[in-house]
Structure formats: structure tokens, C-alpha cells
mmCIF file of C-alpha atoms and ligand atoms in Angstrom:
data_model
loop_
_atom_site.group_PDB
_atom_site.id
_atom_site.type_symbol
_atom_site.label_atom_id
_atom_site.label_comp_id
_atom_site.label_asym_id
_atom_site.label_seq_id
_atom_site.Cartn_x
_atom_site.Cartn_y
_atom_site.Cartn_z
ATOM 1 C CA MET O 235 73.379 102.724 78.179
ATOM 2 C CA GLN O 236 73.678 99.090 76.855
ATOM 3 C CA THR O 237 76.902 97.389 77.734
ATOM 4 C CA ARG O 238 78.676 94.092 76.811
ATOM 5 C CA PHE O 239 81.678 93.924 79.217
ATOM 6 C CA PRO O 240 83.860 90.851 78.560
ATOM 7 C CA ASP O 241 83.553 88.104 81.130
ATOM 8 C CA ALA O 242 86.955 88.641 82.367
ATOM 9 C CA VAL O 243 86.048 92.194 83.427
ATOM 10 C CA ARG O 244 82.705 91.133 84.847
ATOM 11 C CA ALA O 245 84.652 88.662 86.990
ATOM 12 C CA THR O 246 86.166 91.543 89.016
ATOM 13 C CA GLN O 247 84.169 93.315 91.694
ATOM 14 C CA GLU O 248 85.284 96.723 90.219
ATOM 15 C CA GLY O 249 84.440 95.755 86.665
ATOM 16 C CA THR O 250 80.850 94.596 87.688
ATOM 17 C CA ALA O 251 80.233 97.748 89.675
ATOM 18 C CA VAL O 252 81.386 100.053 86.772
ATOM 19 C CA GLU O 253 79.217 98.190 84.232
ATOM 20 C CA ARG O 254 76.159 98.539 86.613
ATOM 21 C CA ILE O 255 76.806 102.300 86.818
ATOM 22 C CA ILE O 256 77.200 102.838 83.154
ATOM 23 C CA ARG O 257 74.072 100.893 82.463
ATOM 24 C CA LYS O 258 72.068 103.544 84.524
ATOM 25 C CA CYS O 259 72.778 106.213 82.033
ATOM 26 C CA VAL O 260 69.556 107.071 79.984
ATOM 27 C CA HIS O 261 71.594 109.307 77.376
ATOM 28 C CA CYS O 262 69.498 112.316 78.430
ATOM 29 C CA GLY O 263 72.553 114.696 78.217
ATOM 30 C CA PHE O 264 71.444 116.737 81.244
ATOM 31 C CA CYS O 265 74.965 116.431 82.557
ATOM 32 C CA ASN O 266 76.490 118.219 79.564
ATOM 33 C CA VAL O 267 74.694 121.405 80.528
ATOM 34 C CA THR O 268 76.591 121.492 83.889
ATOM 35 C CA CYS O 269 79.874 120.099 82.687
ATOM 36 C CA PRO O 270 82.581 122.870 82.596
ATOM 37 C CA THR O 271 84.607 121.294 79.844
ATOM 38 C CA PHE O 272 81.705 120.579 77.659
ATOM 39 C CA GLN O 273 80.658 124.238 78.239
ATOM 40 C CA VAL O 274 84.117 125.482 76.999
ATOM 41 C CA ARG O 275 84.713 123.033 74.198
ATOM 42 C CA ARG O 276 81.283 122.204 73.072
ATOM 43 C CA ASP O 277 82.470 118.731 72.057
ATOM 44 C CA GLU O 278 80.472 115.514 73.107
ATOM 45 C CA LEU O 279 83.740 113.721 73.741
ATOM 46 C CA ASP O 280 84.587 116.323 76.410
ATOM 47 C CA GLY O 281 81.346 115.897 78.386
ATOM 48 C CA PRO O 282 80.285 113.284 80.835
ATOM 49 C CA ARG O 283 78.024 111.316 78.680
ATOM 50 C CA GLY O 284 80.770 111.178 75.992
ATOM 51 C CA ARG O 285 83.395 110.035 78.463
ATOM 52 C CA LEU O 286 81.199 107.371 79.834
ATOM 53 C CA TYR O 287 80.690 106.106 76.253
ATOM 54 C CA GLN O 288 84.440 106.316 75.479
ATOM 55 C CA ILE O 289 85.263 104.295 78.663
ATOM 56 C CA LYS O 290 82.642 101.669 77.945
ATOM 57 C CA ASN O 291 83.962 101.334 74.348
ATOM 58 C CA ALA O 292 87.630 100.952 75.643
ATOM 59 C CA VAL O 293 86.488 98.207 78.055
ATOM 60 C CA GLU O 294 84.402 96.329 75.520
ATOM 61 C CA THR O 295 86.912 96.375 72.627
ATOM 62 C CA GLY O 296 90.124 96.395 74.672
ATOM 63 C CA VAL O 297 91.415 99.296 72.556
ATOM 64 C CA VAL O 298 92.672 102.036 74.862
ATOM 65 C CA THR O 299 93.759 105.095 72.707
ATOM 66 C CA ALA O 300 95.727 108.394 73.226
ATOM 67 C CA SER O 301 92.449 110.178 72.398
ATOM 68 C CA LEU O 302 90.636 108.566 75.252
ATOM 69 C CA ARG O 303 93.552 109.740 77.601
ATOM 70 C CA THR O 304 93.269 113.215 76.178
ATOM 71 C CA HIS O 305 89.536 113.544 76.933
ATOM 72 C CA LEU O 306 89.780 111.980 80.356
ATOM 73 C CA ASP O 307 92.783 114.226 81.240
ATOM 74 C CA ARG O 308 90.588 117.060 80.386
ATOM 75 C CA CYS O 309 87.961 116.126 82.929
ATOM 76 C CA LEU O 310 88.273 118.103 86.208
ATOM 77 C CA THR O 311 86.822 115.432 88.432
ATOM 78 C CA CYS O 312 84.531 118.160 89.626
ATOM 79 C CA ARG O 313 81.463 115.812 89.751
ATOM 80 C CA ALA O 314 79.101 118.446 88.720
ATOM 81 C CA CYS O 315 77.597 115.879 86.323
ATOM 82 C CA GLU O 316 76.729 113.482 89.330
ATOM 83 C CA THR O 317 74.860 116.338 91.109
ATOM 84 C CA THR O 318 72.827 117.004 87.851
ATOM 85 C CA CYS O 319 72.377 113.434 86.749
ATOM 86 C CA PRO O 320 68.551 112.275 87.243
ATOM 87 C CA ALA O 321 69.552 108.566 86.868
ATOM 88 C CA GLY O 322 72.087 108.674 89.819
ATOM 89 C CA VAL O 323 75.146 107.797 87.556
ATOM 90 C CA GLU O 324 78.272 107.727 89.877
ATOM 91 C CA TYR O 325 80.417 109.097 87.143
ATOM 92 C CA GLY O 326 83.678 109.506 89.398
ATOM 93 C CA ARG O 327 83.836 105.850 89.972
ATOM 94 C CA VAL O 328 83.737 105.102 86.180
ATOM 95 C CA LEU O 329 86.352 107.905 85.682
ATOM 96 C CA ASP O 330 88.731 106.348 88.231
ATOM 97 C CA TYR O 331 88.322 102.927 86.435
ATOM 98 C CA GLY O 332 88.958 104.519 82.988
ATOM 99 C CA ARG O 333 92.073 106.386 84.327
ATOM 100 C CA GLU O 334 93.639 103.276 85.703
ATOM 101 C CA LEU O 335 92.930 101.449 82.381
ATOM 102 C CA ILE O 336 94.777 104.296 80.532
ATOM 103 C CA GLU O 337 97.835 104.165 82.740
ATOM 104 C CA GLN O 338 98.103 100.390 82.092
ATOM 105 C CA ALA O 339 97.318 100.343 78.372
ATOM 106 C CA ALA O 340 98.194 103.643 76.918
ATOM 107 C CA PRO O 341 101.471 104.958 78.564
ATOM 108 C CA ARG O 342 102.300 108.590 78.486
ATOM 109 C CA SER O 343 105.324 110.246 76.999
ATOM 110 C CA PRO O 344 108.433 110.329 79.013
ATOM 111 C CA GLY O 345 108.108 114.099 79.713
ATOM 112 C CA GLN O 346 104.479 113.683 80.832
ATOM 113 C CA ARG O 347 105.415 110.775 83.168
ATOM 114 C CA LEU O 348 108.453 112.801 84.622
ATOM 115 C CA LEU O 349 106.072 115.708 85.354
ATOM 116 C CA ARG O 350 103.472 113.652 87.127
ATOM 117 C CA ARG O 351 106.160 111.721 89.061
ATOM 118 C CA ALA O 352 107.700 115.139 90.087
ATOM 119 C CA LEU O 353 104.262 116.269 91.361
ATOM 120 C CA ARG O 354 103.801 113.051 93.330
ATOM 121 C CA GLU O 355 107.266 113.383 94.845
ATOM 122 C CA VAL O 356 106.768 116.972 96.034
ATOM 123 C CA LEU O 357 103.093 117.967 96.705
ATOM 124 C CA PRO O 358 101.984 115.318 99.105
ATOM 125 C CA HIS O 359 105.082 115.692 101.332
ATOM 126 C CA ALA O 360 104.713 118.829 103.466
ATOM 127 C CA GLY O 361 108.336 119.360 104.259
ATOM 128 C CA ARG O 362 109.426 119.017 100.499
ATOM 129 C CA PHE O 363 106.660 121.392 99.370
ATOM 130 C CA ALA O 364 107.425 123.941 102.023
ATOM 131 C CA LEU O 365 111.099 124.054 101.019
ATOM 132 C CA LEU O 366 110.238 124.454 97.371
ATOM 133 C CA LEU O 367 107.773 127.352 98.160
ATOM 134 C CA ARG O 368 110.444 129.020 100.374
ATOM 135 C CA PHE O 369 112.761 128.979 97.498
ATOM 136 C CA GLY O 370 110.200 130.094 95.041
ATOM 137 C CA ARG O 371 109.271 133.055 97.268
ATOM 138 C CA LEU O 372 112.959 134.025 97.384
ATOM 139 C CA LEU O 373 113.093 134.058 93.586
ATOM 140 C CA ARG O 374 109.645 135.497 93.163
ATOM 141 C CA PRO O 375 110.622 139.044 92.192
ATOM 142 C CA VAL O 376 112.635 137.896 89.202
ATOM 143 C CA LEU O 377 110.381 135.132 87.899
ATOM 144 C CA PRO O 378 108.084 135.581 84.849
ATOM 145 C CA SER O 379 104.529 136.529 85.786
ATOM 146 C CA ARG O 380 103.184 132.968 84.705
ATOM 147 C CA LEU O 381 105.298 131.453 87.575
ATOM 148 C CA ARG O 382 104.919 134.308 90.008
ATOM 149 C CA GLU O 383 101.162 133.958 90.215
ATOM 150 C CA LEU O 384 101.651 130.231 91.420
ATOM 151 C CA ILE O 385 103.668 131.599 94.391
ATOM 152 C CA PRO O 386 101.442 133.200 97.221
ATOM 153 C CA PRO O 387 103.031 135.804 99.567
ATOM 154 C CA THR O 388 103.857 134.673 103.080
ATOM 155 C CA ARG O 389 101.182 134.928 105.752
ATOM 156 C CA ALA O 390 101.621 134.485 109.588
ATOM 157 C CA ALA O 391 99.415 131.797 111.385
ATOM 158 C CA GLY O 392 98.769 134.019 114.361
ATOM 159 C CA VAL O 393 98.733 132.893 118.130
ATOM 160 C CA LEU O 394 97.227 129.593 118.763
ATOM 161 C CA PRO O 395 94.945 128.824 121.828
ATOM 162 C CA THR O 396 96.354 126.861 124.759
ATOM 163 C CA ARG O 397 93.125 126.178 126.611
ATOM 164 C CA HIS O 398 92.042 122.530 127.306
ATOM 165 C CA HIS O 399 88.397 121.436 126.610
ATOM 166 C CA ALA O 400 86.590 118.358 127.400
ATOM 167 C CA ARG O 401 85.653 118.310 123.779
ATOM 168 C CA ARG O 402 88.344 117.239 121.319
ATOM 169 C CA MET O 403 88.528 116.882 117.646
ATOM 170 C CA LEU O 404 91.382 115.976 115.349
ATOM 171 C CA LEU O 405 92.738 118.245 112.526
ATOM 172 C CA LEU O 406 93.849 116.948 109.201
ATOM 173 C CA GLY O 407 96.945 119.227 108.814
ATOM 174 C CA GLY O 408 97.288 118.163 105.234
ATOM 175 C CA CYS O 409 100.275 118.603 102.864
ATOM 176 C CA VAL O 410 100.387 121.918 100.879
ATOM 177 C CA GLN O 411 97.800 124.019 102.893
ATOM 178 C CA ASP O 412 100.065 124.993 105.851
ATOM 179 C CA ALA O 413 102.924 126.127 103.652
ATOM 180 C CA ILE O 414 100.611 128.155 101.286
ATOM 181 C CA ASP O 415 98.483 129.610 104.126
ATOM 182 C CA PRO O 416 99.072 128.668 107.614
ATOM 183 C CA ARG O 417 96.477 131.066 108.892
ATOM 184 C CA ILE O 418 93.566 128.715 107.754
ATOM 185 C CA ASN O 419 94.093 125.910 110.255
ATOM 186 C CA ALA O 420 95.136 128.372 112.857
ATOM 187 C CA ALA O 421 92.029 130.283 112.428
ATOM 188 C CA ALA O 422 89.806 127.022 112.668
ATOM 189 C CA THR O 423 91.653 126.187 115.897
ATOM 190 C CA ARG O 424 90.888 129.720 117.314
ATOM 191 C CA VAL O 425 87.257 129.619 116.260
ATOM 192 C CA LEU O 426 86.650 126.073 117.649
ATOM 193 C CA ASP O 427 88.425 127.149 120.794
ATOM 194 C CA ARG O 428 85.756 129.865 121.300
ATOM 195 C CA LEU O 429 83.146 127.284 120.769
ATOM 196 C CA GLY O 430 84.665 125.070 123.500
ATOM 197 C CA ILE O 431 86.353 122.467 121.228
ATOM 198 C CA ARG O 432 90.040 121.708 121.138
ATOM 199 C CA LEU O 433 91.222 121.017 117.763
ATOM 200 C CA GLU O 434 94.311 118.922 117.972
ATOM 201 C CA THR O 435 97.081 118.138 115.414
ATOM 202 C CA ILE O 436 98.416 114.571 115.715
ATOM 203 C CA SER O 437 101.896 113.757 114.761
ATOM 204 C CA GLY O 438 102.251 111.325 111.846
ATOM 205 C CA VAL O 439 99.104 112.614 109.928
ATOM 206 C CA GLY O 440 99.946 113.965 106.425
ATOM 207 C CA CYS O 441 98.451 114.156 102.973
ATOM 208 C CA CYS O 442 95.010 112.609 102.668
ATOM 209 C CA GLY O 443 95.975 110.837 99.537
ATOM 210 C CA ALA O 444 93.896 112.821 97.052
ATOM 211 C CA ILE O 445 96.927 114.009 95.011
ATOM 212 C CA SER O 446 98.207 110.437 94.318
ATOM 213 C CA GLN O 447 94.624 109.337 93.655
ATOM 214 C CA HIS O 448 94.088 111.967 91.056
ATOM 215 C CA LEU O 449 97.498 111.412 89.484
ATOM 216 C CA THR O 450 96.428 107.642 89.102
ATOM 217 C CA ALA O 451 98.627 106.188 91.701
ATOM 218 C CA PRO O 452 96.025 104.405 93.887
ATOM 219 C CA ASP O 453 98.485 102.275 95.720
ATOM 220 C CA GLU O 454 100.529 105.256 96.865
ATOM 221 C CA ALA O 455 97.215 107.038 97.884
ATOM 222 C CA ARG O 456 96.193 104.144 99.970
ATOM 223 C CA ASN O 457 99.557 104.185 101.896
ATOM 224 C CA PHE O 458 98.959 107.728 102.808
ATOM 225 C CA MET O 459 95.384 106.864 103.988
ATOM 226 C CA ARG O 460 96.675 103.861 105.990
ATOM 227 C CA ARG O 461 99.290 106.207 107.689
ATOM 228 C CA ASN O 462 96.705 108.697 108.619
ATOM 229 C CA ILE O 463 94.397 105.920 110.078
ATOM 230 C CA ASP O 464 97.267 104.552 112.059
ATOM 231 C CA ALA O 465 97.857 108.048 113.596
ATOM 232 C CA TRP O 466 94.303 108.916 114.306
ATOM 233 C CA TRP O 467 92.981 105.581 115.544
ATOM 234 C CA PRO O 468 94.232 105.575 119.119
ATOM 235 C CA GLN O 469 92.860 109.218 119.478
ATOM 236 C CA ILE O 470 89.474 108.107 118.124
ATOM 237 C CA GLN O 471 89.421 105.296 120.670
ATOM 238 C CA ALA O 472 90.412 107.657 123.374
ATOM 239 C CA GLY O 473 87.291 109.887 122.793
ATOM 240 C CA ALA O 474 88.113 112.332 119.988
ATOM 241 C CA GLU O 475 84.752 113.199 118.473
ATOM 242 C CA ALA O 476 85.626 113.753 114.794
ATOM 243 C CA VAL O 477 88.258 114.268 112.188
ATOM 244 C CA VAL O 478 87.888 117.841 110.982
ATOM 245 C CA VAL O 479 89.103 118.843 107.473
ATOM 246 C CA THR O 480 89.486 122.489 106.535
ATOM 247 C CA ALA O 481 90.019 121.807 102.910
ATOM 248 C CA SER O 482 86.955 120.439 101.025
ATOM 249 C CA GLY O 483 89.091 118.619 98.590
ATOM 250 C CA CYS O 484 90.807 116.613 101.330
ATOM 251 C CA ALA O 485 87.378 116.174 103.248
ATOM 252 C CA VAL O 486 85.790 114.439 100.276
ATOM 253 C CA GLN O 487 88.910 112.134 100.160
ATOM 254 C CA VAL O 488 88.818 111.233 103.888
ATOM 255 C CA LYS O 489 85.054 110.558 103.694
ATOM 256 C CA ASP O 490 85.921 107.939 100.866
ATOM 257 C CA TYR O 491 88.603 106.065 102.891
ATOM 258 C CA GLY O 492 85.870 103.450 103.748
ATOM 259 C CA HIS O 493 85.231 102.730 100.081
ATOM 260 C CA LEU O 494 88.913 103.019 98.920
ATOM 261 C CA LEU O 495 90.201 100.569 101.654
ATOM 262 C CA ALA O 496 87.201 98.252 101.581
ATOM 263 C CA ASP O 497 89.284 95.537 100.130
ATOM 264 C CA ASP O 498 92.027 95.743 102.693
ATOM 265 C CA PRO O 499 91.205 93.298 105.557
ATOM 266 C CA ALA O 500 93.611 95.032 107.950
ATOM 267 C CA TYR O 501 92.154 98.424 107.445
ATOM 268 C CA ALA O 502 88.662 98.181 106.142
ATOM 269 C CA ALA O 503 86.740 98.463 109.462
ATOM 270 C CA ARG O 504 88.968 101.427 110.721
ATOM 271 C CA ALA O 505 88.777 103.086 107.420
ATOM 272 C CA ARG O 506 85.020 102.956 107.566
ATOM 273 C CA ARG O 507 84.898 104.272 110.996
ATOM 274 C CA ILE O 508 87.271 107.163 110.014
ATOM 275 C CA SER O 509 85.122 108.080 107.160
ATOM 276 C CA GLU O 510 82.014 108.037 109.431
ATOM 277 C CA CYS O 511 83.574 110.520 111.722
ATOM 278 C CA ALA O 512 85.054 112.820 109.206
ATOM 279 C CA LEU O 513 83.593 116.263 108.916
ATOM 280 C CA ASP O 514 84.106 119.136 106.780
ATOM 281 C CA LEU O 515 84.772 122.214 109.010
ATOM 282 C CA SER O 516 81.479 123.674 107.910
ATOM 283 C CA GLN O 517 79.585 120.682 109.295
ATOM 284 C CA VAL O 518 81.180 121.250 112.724
ATOM 285 C CA LEU O 519 80.057 124.863 112.910
ATOM 286 C CA GLU O 520 76.664 124.150 111.430
ATOM 287 C CA ALA O 521 75.895 122.012 114.505
ATOM 288 C CA GLU O 522 77.134 124.578 117.145
ATOM 289 C CA ASP O 523 75.468 127.589 118.749
ATOM 290 C CA LEU O 524 77.224 130.457 116.948
ATOM 291 C CA SER O 525 75.568 133.385 118.860
ATOM 292 C CA GLY O 526 78.919 134.092 120.683
ATOM 293 C CA LEU O 527 80.758 134.500 117.315
ATOM 294 C CA LYS O 528 80.984 138.005 115.992
ATOM 295 C CA PRO O 529 83.160 139.190 113.071
ATOM 296 C CA ALA O 530 86.171 140.914 114.308
ATOM 297 C CA PRO O 531 86.318 144.739 113.768
ATOM 298 C CA GLY O 532 87.594 145.583 110.250
ATOM 299 C CA THR O 533 86.213 142.336 108.690
ATOM 300 C CA PRO O 534 84.621 143.204 105.365
ATOM 301 C CA ARG O 535 80.928 142.304 105.339
ATOM 302 C CA ARG O 536 80.219 142.257 101.675
ATOM 303 C CA VAL O 537 81.732 138.970 100.453
ATOM 304 C CA ALA O 538 81.357 136.580 97.551
ATOM 305 C CA PHE O 539 81.659 132.789 98.175
ATOM 306 C CA GLN O 540 83.082 130.487 95.709
ATOM 307 C CA SER O 541 81.728 126.982 96.527
ATOM 308 C CA PRO O 542 84.437 124.475 95.645
ATOM 309 C CA CYS O 543 83.205 121.295 93.614
ATOM 310 C CA THR O 544 84.447 119.161 96.387
ATOM 311 C CA LEU O 545 82.148 120.870 98.839
ATOM 312 C CA GLN O 546 78.923 121.173 96.690
ATOM 313 C CA HIS O 547 79.210 118.114 94.452
ATOM 314 C CA GLY O 548 81.754 115.799 96.242
ATOM 315 C CA GLN O 549 80.234 116.246 99.727
ATOM 316 C CA ARG O 550 76.830 117.549 98.685
ATOM 317 C CA LEU O 551 77.185 120.545 101.220
ATOM 318 C CA GLY O 552 76.009 123.271 98.797
ATOM 319 C CA GLY O 553 74.566 126.200 100.880
ATOM 320 C CA VAL O 554 75.956 125.139 104.236
ATOM 321 C CA VAL O 555 78.900 127.676 104.357
ATOM 322 C CA GLU O 556 76.699 130.517 102.874
ATOM 323 C CA GLY O 557 74.031 129.822 105.672
ATOM 324 C CA LEU O 558 76.717 130.041 108.464
ATOM 325 C CA LEU O 559 78.059 133.231 107.096
ATOM 326 C CA ARG O 560 74.730 134.780 106.903
ATOM 327 C CA ARG O 561 73.872 133.600 110.444
ATOM 328 C CA VAL O 562 76.868 135.620 111.898
ATOM 329 C CA GLY O 563 75.940 138.837 109.799
ATOM 330 C CA PHE O 564 77.766 138.640 106.444
ATOM 331 C CA GLU O 565 76.133 139.702 103.241
ATOM 332 C CA LEU O 566 76.724 136.982 100.496
ATOM 333 C CA LEU O 567 76.812 138.589 97.039
ATOM 334 C CA PRO O 568 75.151 136.782 94.109
ATOM 335 C CA ALA O 569 77.425 135.133 91.528
ATOM 336 C CA ALA O 570 76.248 133.412 88.476
ATOM 337 C CA ASP O 571 77.040 129.760 87.596
ATOM 338 C CA GLY O 572 78.060 128.829 91.134
ATOM 339 C CA HIS O 573 77.901 125.126 90.180
ATOM 340 C CA LEU O 574 80.717 125.496 87.700
ATOM 341 C CA CYS O 575 84.456 124.584 88.615
ATOM 342 C CA CYS O 576 87.027 127.412 88.926
ATOM 343 C CA GLY O 577 89.480 125.313 87.103
ATOM 344 C CA ALA O 578 91.826 124.622 89.996
ATOM 345 C CA ALA O 579 90.896 120.860 90.501
ATOM 346 C CA GLY O 580 94.063 119.642 92.377
ATOM 347 C CA THR O 581 96.881 119.480 89.834
ATOM 348 C CA TYR O 582 94.576 120.226 86.882
ATOM 349 C CA ALA O 583 95.647 123.937 86.946
ATOM 350 C CA LEU O 584 99.337 122.813 86.316
ATOM 351 C CA LEU O 585 98.548 120.044 83.781
ATOM 352 C CA GLN O 586 95.724 121.581 81.740
ATOM 353 C CA ARG O 587 96.740 125.137 81.846
ATOM 354 C CA GLU O 588 94.659 126.601 79.071
ATOM 355 C CA LEU O 589 91.195 125.124 80.002
ATOM 356 C CA SER O 590 92.040 125.837 83.735
ATOM 357 C CA GLN O 591 92.766 129.650 83.016
ATOM 358 C CA GLU O 592 89.602 129.941 80.867
ATOM 359 C CA LEU O 593 87.439 128.513 83.688
ATOM 360 C CA ARG O 594 89.213 130.814 86.190
ATOM 361 C CA GLY O 595 88.507 133.853 84.178
ATOM 362 C CA ARG O 596 84.777 132.950 83.903
ATOM 363 C CA LYS O 597 84.606 132.351 87.561
ATOM 364 C CA LEU O 598 86.287 135.547 88.688
ATOM 365 C CA ALA O 599 84.102 137.480 86.326
ATOM 366 C CA SER O 600 81.042 136.041 88.054
ATOM 367 C CA LEU O 601 82.352 136.501 91.527
ATOM 368 C CA ALA O 602 83.247 140.151 90.725
ATOM 369 C CA ALA O 603 79.682 141.086 89.537
ATOM 370 C CA GLY O 604 78.616 142.188 93.125
ATOM 371 C CA ALA O 605 81.776 144.007 93.657
ATOM 372 C CA PRO O 606 82.793 142.156 96.878
ATOM 373 C CA ALA O 607 85.633 143.398 99.248
ATOM 374 C CA LEU O 608 86.679 139.762 99.538
ATOM 375 C CA ILE O 609 86.155 136.406 97.991
ATOM 376 C CA VAL O 610 86.024 133.446 100.241
ATOM 377 C CA THR O 611 86.282 129.652 99.551
ATOM 378 C CA ALA O 612 86.530 126.398 101.308
ATOM 379 C CA ASN O 613 89.481 124.699 99.539
ATOM 380 C CA ILE O 614 93.176 125.692 99.449
ATOM 381 C CA GLY O 615 93.550 124.532 95.787
ATOM 382 C CA CYS O 616 90.721 127.022 94.629
ATOM 383 C CA LEU O 617 92.071 129.690 96.910
ATOM 384 C CA ALA O 618 95.600 129.704 95.577
ATOM 385 C CA HIS O 619 94.304 129.375 92.009
ATOM 386 C CA LEU O 620 91.773 132.201 92.217
ATOM 387 C CA GLN O 621 94.301 134.432 94.113
ATOM 388 C CA GLY O 622 96.696 134.264 91.198
ATOM 389 C CA ALA O 623 94.455 136.534 89.233
ATOM 390 C CA ALA O 624 91.693 138.002 91.453
ATOM 391 C CA ALA O 625 91.476 141.752 91.980
ATOM 392 C CA VAL O 626 90.417 141.388 95.560
ATOM 393 C CA PRO O 627 91.935 139.171 98.342
ATOM 394 C CA VAL O 628 90.832 135.548 98.342
ATOM 395 C CA ARG O 629 90.622 133.922 101.929
ATOM 396 C CA HIS O 630 89.177 130.705 103.509
ATOM 397 C CA TRP O 631 85.715 131.515 104.894
ATOM 398 C CA ILE O 632 86.706 130.432 108.522
ATOM 399 C CA GLU O 633 88.976 133.574 108.587
ATOM 400 C CA LEU O 634 85.717 135.714 108.581
ATOM 401 C CA LEU O 635 84.981 134.262 112.095
ATOM 402 C CA ASP O 636 88.525 134.461 113.230
ATOM 403 C CA PRO O 637 88.932 136.816 116.268
ATOM 404 C CA GLY O 638 92.453 137.621 114.720
ATOM 405 C CA PHE O 639 91.104 138.563 111.162
ATOM 406 C CA GLY O 640 93.674 140.424 109.286
HETATM 407 S S1 LIG A 159 83.641 115.553 86.523
HETATM 408 FE FE1 LIG A 159 83.199 117.746 85.889
HETATM 409 S S2 LIG A 159 84.536 117.990 84.011
HETATM 410 FE FE2 LIG A 159 84.446 115.840 84.432
HETATM 411 S S3 LIG A 159 82.675 115.141 83.082
HETATM 412 FE FE3 LIG A 159 81.854 115.508 85.167
HETATM 413 S S4 LIG A 159 81.101 117.670 85.033
HETATM 414 FE FE4 LIG A 159 82.509 117.329 83.257
HETATM 415 S S1 LIG A 160 72.700 113.007 83.079
HETATM 416 FE FE1 LIG A 160 73.118 110.951 83.692
HETATM 417 S S2 LIG A 160 71.627 109.722 82.572
HETATM 418 FE FE2 LIG A 160 71.784 111.754 81.662
HETATM 419 S S3 LIG A 160 73.409 111.452 79.974
HETATM 420 FE FE3 LIG A 160 74.358 112.248 81.856
HETATM 421 S S4 LIG A 160 75.213 110.448 82.853
HETATM 422 FE FE4 LIG A 160 73.632 109.731 81.493
#
């Protein structure tokens, strides 16, 4: 794509990088074929190529419109377009740039600003979110179905192992996951314990920063990242092998700390090191001998796997979980269009309800084709979103390997 960015934009590091990325685009349109919003809306402006063009146009003319905001807001940040693009266009970086442009130049309505602020005040704070969820669960029986489906039933974490092992890894506890489903991190701790690894939760670690990042509050996101780095760093220096993340949406964010804090002289080196030692849970198990892991009695064997975008596109780990589950004896049922987003996409399910529900309906229909007993996934956002309308239980895949499955 030809560009003529103004000199003032070219003078910034990010402006230069964004122009370089946009110039790689050869207009082929392959990305539209795998873009969920283009597939639903059939509108060039709601596909990656069109969004790149709109951002380029806004930078060159200095005119940032409400229309641009609408089309960028509809983007799921799923990055399926990056996986497809033959020219290696890093669409996500251009999108981040475009979104920051909008926040500065095309302010939202007071109602929209309030909603986004409320989401930022609650979701990244584990204590506040847990309190709200507890309240929601109390009221659940009298709520309309639209709200009821957002409130999952309570689950118990189960007993945690107490054995010490020479090998130690650090767990990102996260923000909403433990309140929604405390069994996921507990199951990961039990499974790694069987493999001779102690998974430790470090006090002071919280939200990875992804929620603030997606709600275009990058400074707030960086503060969450710095806090986590401060908490993990002494443990990394003391020999902890890795930072393990059980939610693929958070894993992709932690792996990006090095890039997101590259301009912070006090944190850049440590952020890079944390990113290097961050592992999605599937990567930890992939490197281990799993011959001692057997599914617990009563664990369904015929399952469908929903591969989150943050796993297959964000981290490029497509096929890893499927391979692991087959190694320990599960039958993975085929599901069409596995590359397409389920519509959860962080806060997207709350902010773009219509598109999100359409994509969820399509995803559940393809997952149900093989009549699975269970749907498994790798990200808490997808899990909660799919569970709201699924005909069978939806779980994190690590639970299939948990000796306490139930
Ligand atoms: S990130 Fe996803 S929704 Fe957004 S343009 Fe790319 S493929 Fe489409
Ligand atoms: S696939 Fe890549 S090169 Fe082709 S139109 Fe999309 S962004 Fe441009």
C-alpha cells in the first residue's frame, strides 16, 4: 500500500514502524477470507485490508471520524488476518496505533466512556470482580436470561498439592479467571505437581494488562505490567524456570511485555526477560514426558477443542493442545472453521453484543457437529462466553488431565 505519512508522524518511532507495516500490504485481500467480521458483514470497511486503509487515510489527512471508530471497534483483535497474510503485515500493531488515534481525536459519547471506564475499574481488579460476581450469583435466579448467561455457576478449586520440588515455575493468577473458575489454575498446579514441577503463586501479581490495553488505556496497562514484573523478578533471579500462563489471552500479553515496555529504561531489560521466560501452559506440557498422565476415571474421551485466537494466531501455537490431548488418549472431534473467533475477544462480548453472539452461534454449531460430550478451550474469556449458550459443559483443557476431574 502506498503511504505519505506526514513528517511529524514519521518523526516518531511508532509512526515510522506503522508506516513500514502498512507499506508491506499488497492488497491481495486474502485476509478478508479469514476475518470473522468481514465474513459476517461482507463489508470491505469491516475487513483487515479496509481497516488498514482507513487508518492510513486518517494519519495522512488528520481527519479521524466516528465511522473509523465504528469499524475499528468492530475488530475483534483476533489476528487471524496476521496468520493468513502472505506479506507478513503485523495488523495488530497498526490497529493499536489507530485505536490510540481515535481516543485522542474522536472522543466517545459520555455513556460509552462511562461503560469503558466501569469495565476498567472492575475487570482487572480480582477482588472487585469477585465481589461483583458473588453479588450476581445471589441475584442470578431473578435476572433476565441475557444477564444470567454472563454469570457462571460456582465451582470449587479442589485440594492443592503441598509437595516441594526442585523445579519451580511461577503462575500468573490473573484477574477474572479465579473468580469465574478457580478450578483451572488449581488443576494446572495438580498436573504440574505430578510432573515434578511446583507451580507457585506470587503475592502482588495481578491482571496482565490486556484488558486496559484493549480498552485503549496503554498507560494503565503498563502499570499492571510493571507491578507483575516487580513481583516476579526476585523469583526469576532465585531460579524459577518460567512464568506459566493458563489463559492464552493473558499469555500473549505477557509475551509482549518486552515490546510494550521497550521505551521504559527502568523496565525494558526485565520486561524482555519476563517475555522470554513466559510460557503458555500447553508449552510446558509439550516439553514433558506425559506417559505418567492418565485421564481420571469418568473423564469424557470424545471432546471438541476450541482453539482461542490468542493461542493459534497471537502465540502461533495452533495444534499444540490438540497434540497433547491425543498423546494422553483423547479423541478430538473435527470442527469446521477452527481459525475463526468465537466472538468473546476480551470485552468485545459486552461491547459488540450482536456480532459477538452471531460468531458464538456459528462457533457452537461447528463444535457440536461431532456430538462431543465436552467442549474444551484454553482461555477463560472464550470459556465463559461459549458456556453461556453451549448445550454441553465447556472446560479448560487442563482439566482433562487433572486427577481430580469433576
Ligand atoms: S484482527 Fe480479526 S477481526 Fe480484526 S481485522 Fe484481523 S481478522 Fe478481522
Ligand atoms: S493479506 Fe496481507 S497483504 Fe493481503 S490485503 Fe491483507 S494485509 Fe494486505
